[in-house]
């Protein structure tokens, strides 16, 4: 049986476990998705958008949908070891994509704010749910339809207008099984209305070294004059696969800061997109990935300047060792009406070993004439002159190289606004440096 046939058969098993939920509007959405999944192939390197990423290791294996296996038990001590600490936050914990209330802690929320599972959001705020769910994301690959077919949960955040959510929300995804390769399909949604502010930390971790496949879709609605800081830290095991699509839409005078930090995963593909659908909007995309072995990380970003007087800034950095492979494809489009646009993009990569490779493709498409736009990419090795200068001060070779690598990463890390999170990310970088040969 081919892989598509496997998932189509598993959908029948999946339906049997839904009981009364099989007659809901949400399940009609799933059935529509599996019908479309049947008609579309998984992307290959013959597809331009996937030219540098071979997903056949994912599509040649059978991953059992997470809700078809026995529930994995996680105790709080495991959670406490992998969450970010040192500051107050609301905590949502998902085990294989399913909300785990006993491990979560949400309290003292402002009136009418919702922080919880997508399933509960659908039940309690049905009108809001259907007003936003699946309204802006483009389902254009078999992976997207696969997510829509098997999704049962995910996180949901709703912040009504004129509310500043002081405490960050930390969402922890713990994925994996003791003995089976599983498919995890979270579907996430957050809505931040006008004049409101929030910070979100999404923390992806693996249970063990067992293979699994995380296939994720996140939709973000940012209202007029709203501010959203979105930190995504992916520290899954090196046998895992992670494919994620993030789609945001921003309204007038909003600010969106998106931080994408990647350490783990055998094959990782992030599609991070924002549509600037108003005036005087700011969008900032920051990315850092540190990989080694045979890891493959592909970051695709897309900033769509649809209206005038907006600004976007993008900085992505990669640190590649051994036989790892990085891909950066960053696209900025400035549409005809988007006069007075300022758009900047930079991609910088350090290769620590001759076997490491990078394919980088910064793109600008400009259809307006009164704009300031630039993009660029650099690929190189550690600066030997700087290394020599540091070593001449009596610093050992390995430490000198470590200092240069951390300085290279610092441009991204220093843009983070939560001091304690920044310190812990720096510690993760330090730990990761001990895993690579420098």
XYZ file of C-alpha atoms in Angstrom:
438
model
C 0.000 0.000 0.000
C 1.339 3.460 -0.870
C 1.572 6.203 1.727
C -1.566 8.023 0.600
C -3.556 4.808 0.760
C -2.231 4.256 4.277
C -3.483 7.640 5.486
C -6.834 7.258 3.721
C -7.345 3.930 5.513
C -6.280 5.476 8.810
C -8.868 8.214 8.320
C -11.582 5.534 8.429
C -10.172 4.287 11.752
C -9.910 7.897 12.925
C -13.605 8.545 12.178
C -14.664 5.516 14.204
C -13.043 6.995 17.311
C -14.797 10.359 16.991
C -18.212 9.102 18.089
C -20.626 12.071 18.223
C -18.006 14.476 16.931
C -18.260 12.840 13.503
C -21.455 14.827 12.772
C -20.025 18.258 13.633
C -19.137 21.078 11.233
C -15.502 20.593 12.140
C -15.569 17.006 10.965
C -17.170 18.119 7.699
C -14.052 20.261 7.301
C -11.909 17.160 7.892
C -13.832 15.101 5.347
C -13.425 17.844 2.768
C -9.678 17.881 3.501
C -9.229 14.115 3.101
C -11.097 14.289 -0.218
C -8.647 16.945 -1.424
C -5.724 14.969 0.001
C -6.711 12.082 -2.279
C -6.356 14.369 -5.312
C -2.950 15.895 -4.622
C 0.551 14.429 -4.435
C 3.177 15.185 -1.838
C 5.702 17.758 -3.084
C 8.970 16.598 -4.608
C 12.175 18.348 -5.610
C 10.560 18.866 -9.021
C 8.287 21.451 -7.384
C 10.001 24.845 -7.394
C 9.014 25.663 -3.800
C 10.477 22.347 -2.620
C 13.454 22.170 -4.973
C 16.060 21.910 -2.229
C 14.080 19.781 0.236
C 13.581 16.079 -0.358
C 10.647 14.941 1.785
C 10.771 11.312 0.626
C 12.123 10.144 4.029
C 8.787 11.378 5.433
C 6.548 10.105 2.657
C 8.130 6.646 2.557
C 7.251 5.914 6.183
C 3.915 5.193 7.832
C 3.114 7.492 10.742
C 0.122 6.511 12.847
C -2.194 9.437 13.728
C -1.631 10.279 17.384
C -5.200 9.767 18.562
C -5.130 6.156 17.313
C -2.471 5.148 19.827
C -2.666 4.836 23.601
C -2.336 8.106 25.464
C 1.200 8.839 26.629
C 1.566 9.691 30.308
C 3.859 12.592 31.167
C 4.510 13.763 34.713
C 5.139 17.327 35.817
C 8.816 16.722 36.479
C 9.348 16.159 32.739
C 7.520 19.389 31.943
C 9.502 21.361 34.518
C 12.777 20.266 32.919
C 11.961 21.607 29.463
C 9.825 24.713 29.922
C 11.393 28.156 29.989
C 11.403 29.555 33.523
C 12.368 32.568 35.612
C 9.326 34.681 34.722
C 5.555 34.489 35.161
C 3.568 32.914 32.347
C 0.414 31.017 31.493
C 1.233 27.425 30.529
C -0.481 25.199 27.988
C 0.866 21.663 27.579
C 0.049 19.401 24.648
C 1.111 15.761 24.507
C 1.197 14.537 20.905
C -0.975 17.476 19.904
C -3.680 16.833 22.531
C -4.264 19.333 25.340
C -3.291 18.064 28.786
C -5.134 20.149 31.440
C -3.423 18.431 34.377
C -0.029 19.722 33.208
C -1.236 23.194 32.242
C -1.683 26.290 34.377
C -3.859 29.198 33.291
C -5.044 31.698 35.886
C -5.872 35.361 36.448
C -6.819 36.063 32.853
C -8.450 39.416 32.065
C -12.175 39.310 31.387
C -13.196 37.673 28.089
C -9.639 36.565 27.235
C -9.417 32.937 26.132
C -6.264 30.835 26.479
C -6.667 27.110 26.020
C -7.266 24.315 23.571
C -8.694 24.818 20.101
C -11.317 22.193 20.877
C -12.568 24.154 23.889
C -12.453 27.440 21.967
C -14.659 25.915 19.286
C -17.145 24.744 21.915
C -17.246 27.945 23.988
C -16.832 30.636 21.327
C -18.260 28.994 18.246
C -19.021 32.213 16.347
C -15.498 33.547 16.871
C -14.037 30.196 15.950
C -15.782 29.896 12.600
C -15.207 33.581 11.834
C -11.445 32.981 11.847
C -10.685 29.283 11.483
C -9.173 28.318 8.112
C -9.896 31.790 6.721
C -6.405 33.000 5.801
C -4.178 29.948 5.435
C -3.661 28.629 1.919
C -3.979 24.847 1.833
C -1.687 24.227 -1.116
C 0.194 21.010 -0.332
C -0.678 17.459 0.630
C 0.898 18.183 4.018
C -1.655 20.942 4.673
C -4.580 18.690 3.760
C -3.080 15.912 5.882
C -3.046 18.255 8.877
C -6.651 19.304 8.262
C -7.744 15.671 7.931
C -6.341 14.458 11.252
C -6.320 17.544 13.461
C -8.256 17.184 16.705
C -6.713 19.937 18.823
C -4.127 22.679 19.133
C -3.826 25.919 21.050
C -6.191 28.870 20.781
C -5.758 32.404 22.103
C -8.295 35.210 21.909
C -7.492 38.694 23.230
C -10.384 41.175 22.859
C -9.714 44.815 22.044
C -7.969 47.174 24.472
C -6.323 44.476 26.602
C -2.624 44.137 27.352
C -1.859 40.561 28.369
C 1.008 41.183 30.762
C 2.094 37.573 31.291
C 3.432 35.666 28.278
C 1.695 32.476 27.208
C 4.015 29.485 26.967
C 2.805 26.563 24.872
C 4.724 23.312 25.272
C 4.360 20.535 22.718
C 5.839 17.222 23.904
C 5.831 14.724 21.055
C 6.723 11.072 20.610
C 5.865 7.502 21.536
C 7.706 4.678 23.243
C 7.569 2.283 20.307
C 5.579 3.690 17.353
C 6.188 6.323 14.706
C 3.323 8.778 15.061
C 1.775 11.704 13.215
C 0.991 14.810 15.274
C -1.344 17.356 13.644
C -1.886 20.460 15.809
C -4.078 23.217 14.439
C -3.451 26.542 16.180
C -5.357 29.818 16.105
C -4.868 33.127 17.807
C -6.743 36.370 17.460
C -5.512 39.656 18.940
C -7.974 42.481 18.463
C -7.366 46.220 18.138
C -5.177 48.018 20.689
C -4.248 44.757 22.433
C -0.872 43.173 23.153
C 0.430 39.681 23.868
C 3.581 37.563 23.950
C 3.532 33.899 22.954
C 6.284 31.296 23.400
C 5.837 28.019 21.519
C 8.235 25.325 22.705
C 8.549 22.082 20.681
C 10.248 19.125 22.387
C 10.567 15.382 21.895
C 9.714 12.722 24.457
C 12.656 10.526 23.439
C 14.585 9.587 20.280
C 11.705 7.742 18.609
C 10.778 8.989 15.127
C 7.651 11.114 14.780
C 6.219 13.629 12.355
C 4.840 17.003 13.496
C 2.640 18.577 10.825
C 1.331 21.938 12.015
C -0.785 24.871 10.825
C -1.056 28.153 12.752
C -3.286 31.127 11.874
C -2.728 34.565 13.406
C -5.044 37.591 13.263
C -3.511 40.874 14.446
C -5.931 43.786 14.756
C -5.424 47.516 14.334
C -2.717 48.941 16.597
C -2.142 45.515 18.187
C 1.276 44.121 19.128
C 2.226 40.439 18.981
C 5.591 38.925 19.919
C 5.742 35.287 18.817
C 8.716 33.163 19.918
C 9.024 29.711 18.373
C 11.751 27.418 19.718
C 12.093 23.987 18.136
C 14.296 21.621 20.131
C 12.944 18.236 19.033
C 15.050 15.118 18.629
C 17.214 14.656 15.544
C 15.089 11.731 14.307
C 11.918 13.804 14.114
C 10.299 15.560 11.164
C 8.720 18.984 11.499
C 6.652 20.742 8.837
C 4.840 23.921 9.820
C 2.894 26.667 8.121
C 2.302 29.961 9.922
C 0.001 32.511 8.298
C -0.565 35.961 9.803
C -2.678 38.885 8.670
C -2.064 42.363 10.086
C -4.258 45.446 10.163
C -3.393 49.176 10.378
C -0.575 50.225 12.722
C -0.039 46.700 14.053
C 3.342 45.257 15.017
C 4.314 41.600 14.585
C 7.652 40.261 15.834
C 8.256 36.615 14.928
C 11.281 34.721 16.262
C 12.078 31.297 14.806
C 14.814 29.334 16.616
C 15.672 25.808 15.443
C 18.009 23.268 17.012
C 16.425 19.853 16.383
C 14.807 17.770 13.674
C 16.073 15.533 10.898
C 13.998 17.375 8.289
C 12.437 20.734 9.155
C 10.372 22.945 6.885
C 8.930 26.242 8.127
C 6.653 28.404 5.986
C 6.198 31.729 7.774
C 4.001 34.290 6.039
C 2.433 37.626 6.867
C 0.096 39.823 4.853
C 0.359 43.521 5.683
C -3.258 44.395 5.016
C -3.333 47.985 6.212
C -1.189 51.101 6.555
C 1.658 51.913 8.967
C 2.257 48.259 9.805
C 5.567 46.820 11.034
C 6.667 43.217 10.582
C 9.927 41.747 11.872
C 11.056 38.191 11.136
C 14.094 36.893 13.021
C 15.501 33.406 12.548
C 18.409 31.360 13.859
C 19.162 27.708 13.245
C 22.095 25.614 14.477
C 22.355 22.179 12.905
C 24.836 19.344 12.490
C 25.031 15.709 11.410
C 22.640 15.173 8.500
C 20.026 17.646 9.674
C 18.110 19.574 7.021
C 16.352 22.867 7.805
C 14.363 24.789 5.179
C 12.970 28.212 6.097
C 10.555 29.803 3.639
C 9.321 33.287 4.518
C 6.876 35.505 2.670
C 6.049 39.135 3.469
C 3.182 40.526 1.418
C 3.088 44.337 1.333
C -0.482 44.942 0.174
C -0.990 48.550 1.364
C 1.167 51.723 1.537
C 3.354 53.142 4.314
C 4.486 49.857 5.857
C 7.828 48.493 6.974
C 9.254 44.977 7.168
C 12.622 43.776 8.363
C 13.969 40.247 8.188
C 17.171 38.728 9.542
C 17.866 34.987 9.292
C 21.116 33.348 10.368
C 22.326 29.772 10.037
C 25.194 27.932 11.723
C 25.866 24.647 9.904
C 28.289 21.887 10.817
C 29.232 18.409 9.525
C 26.969 17.326 6.628
C 23.954 19.451 7.484
C 22.001 21.330 4.835
C 20.229 24.652 5.168
C 17.731 26.332 2.861
C 16.541 29.920 3.030
C 13.916 31.191 0.620
C 12.711 34.634 1.608
C 10.242 36.465 -0.581
C 9.011 40.029 -0.279
C 6.304 41.265 -2.602
C 5.416 44.954 -2.825
C 2.095 45.338 -4.581
C 1.138 48.247 -6.817
C -0.788 50.098 -4.108
C 1.966 49.668 -1.520
C 3.773 52.981 -2.081
C 6.156 54.274 0.615
C 7.128 50.715 1.545
C 10.375 50.046 3.410
C 11.405 46.390 3.200
C 14.726 44.845 4.186
C 15.938 41.265 4.217
C 19.248 39.648 5.156
C 20.331 36.024 5.271
C 23.741 35.133 6.711
C 25.219 31.662 7.043
C 28.376 30.258 8.605
C 29.638 26.870 7.420
C 31.794 25.183 10.057
C 32.738 22.126 8.001
C 33.356 21.411 4.324
C 30.421 18.966 4.186
C 27.857 21.584 5.259
C 25.843 23.273 2.481
C 23.349 26.100 2.107
C 20.931 27.047 -0.667
C 19.772 30.620 -0.272
C 17.294 32.515 -2.408
C 16.301 36.009 -1.263
C 13.608 37.467 -3.525
C 12.065 40.885 -4.111
C 9.064 41.501 -6.347
C 8.251 45.198 -6.575
C 5.233 46.592 -8.407
C 5.314 50.068 -6.811
C 7.760 52.850 -7.670
C 8.136 54.841 -4.430
C 9.786 52.272 -2.171
C 12.998 51.520 -0.288
C 13.850 47.824 -0.489
C 16.982 45.728 -0.191
C 17.926 42.103 0.227
C 21.104 40.109 0.434
C 22.757 36.864 1.407
C 26.244 36.000 2.618
C 27.825 32.583 3.122
C 31.220 32.077 4.697
C 33.377 30.580 7.406
C 34.507 31.900 10.764
C 36.649 35.009 10.476
C 40.238 33.767 10.798
C 41.550 37.267 11.535
C 39.143 37.698 14.446
C 39.964 34.208 15.685
C 43.685 34.978 15.545
C 43.144 38.240 17.438
C 41.184 36.496 20.224
C 43.705 33.650 20.488
C 46.560 36.140 20.684
C 45.036 37.183 24.023
C 45.630 33.679 25.370
C 42.167 32.287 24.647
C 42.149 28.571 23.645
C 41.200 27.747 20.054
C 37.857 26.062 20.841
C 36.771 28.891 23.130
C 37.761 31.511 20.557
C 35.623 29.808 17.922
C 32.762 29.458 20.383
C 32.925 33.180 21.145
C 32.764 34.055 17.440
C 29.805 31.745 16.829
C 27.886 33.168 19.768
C 28.625 36.700 18.595
C 27.282 35.758 15.154
C 24.058 34.438 16.713
C 23.739 37.406 19.034
C 22.254 39.739 16.394
C 19.129 37.585 16.432
C 19.029 36.706 20.136
C 19.436 40.317 21.291
C 16.212 41.314 19.530
C 14.226 39.155 21.990
C 12.305 41.162 24.564
C 11.982 38.630 27.403
C 15.311 38.782 29.225
C 15.001 35.405 30.969
C 14.064 33.687 27.708
C 17.002 35.315 25.973
C 19.378 34.008 28.647
C 18.031 30.464 28.341
C 18.299 30.514 24.539
C 21.907 31.635 24.927
C 22.476 28.677 27.247
C 20.942 26.337 24.648
C 23.333 27.750 22.050
C 26.236 27.120 24.429
C 25.066 23.522 24.992
C 24.654 22.971 21.272
C 28.199 24.161 20.631
C 29.422 21.265 22.766
C 27.706 18.850 20.357
C 29.570 20.107 17.311
C 33.218 20.075 16.424
C 34.649 23.549 16.304
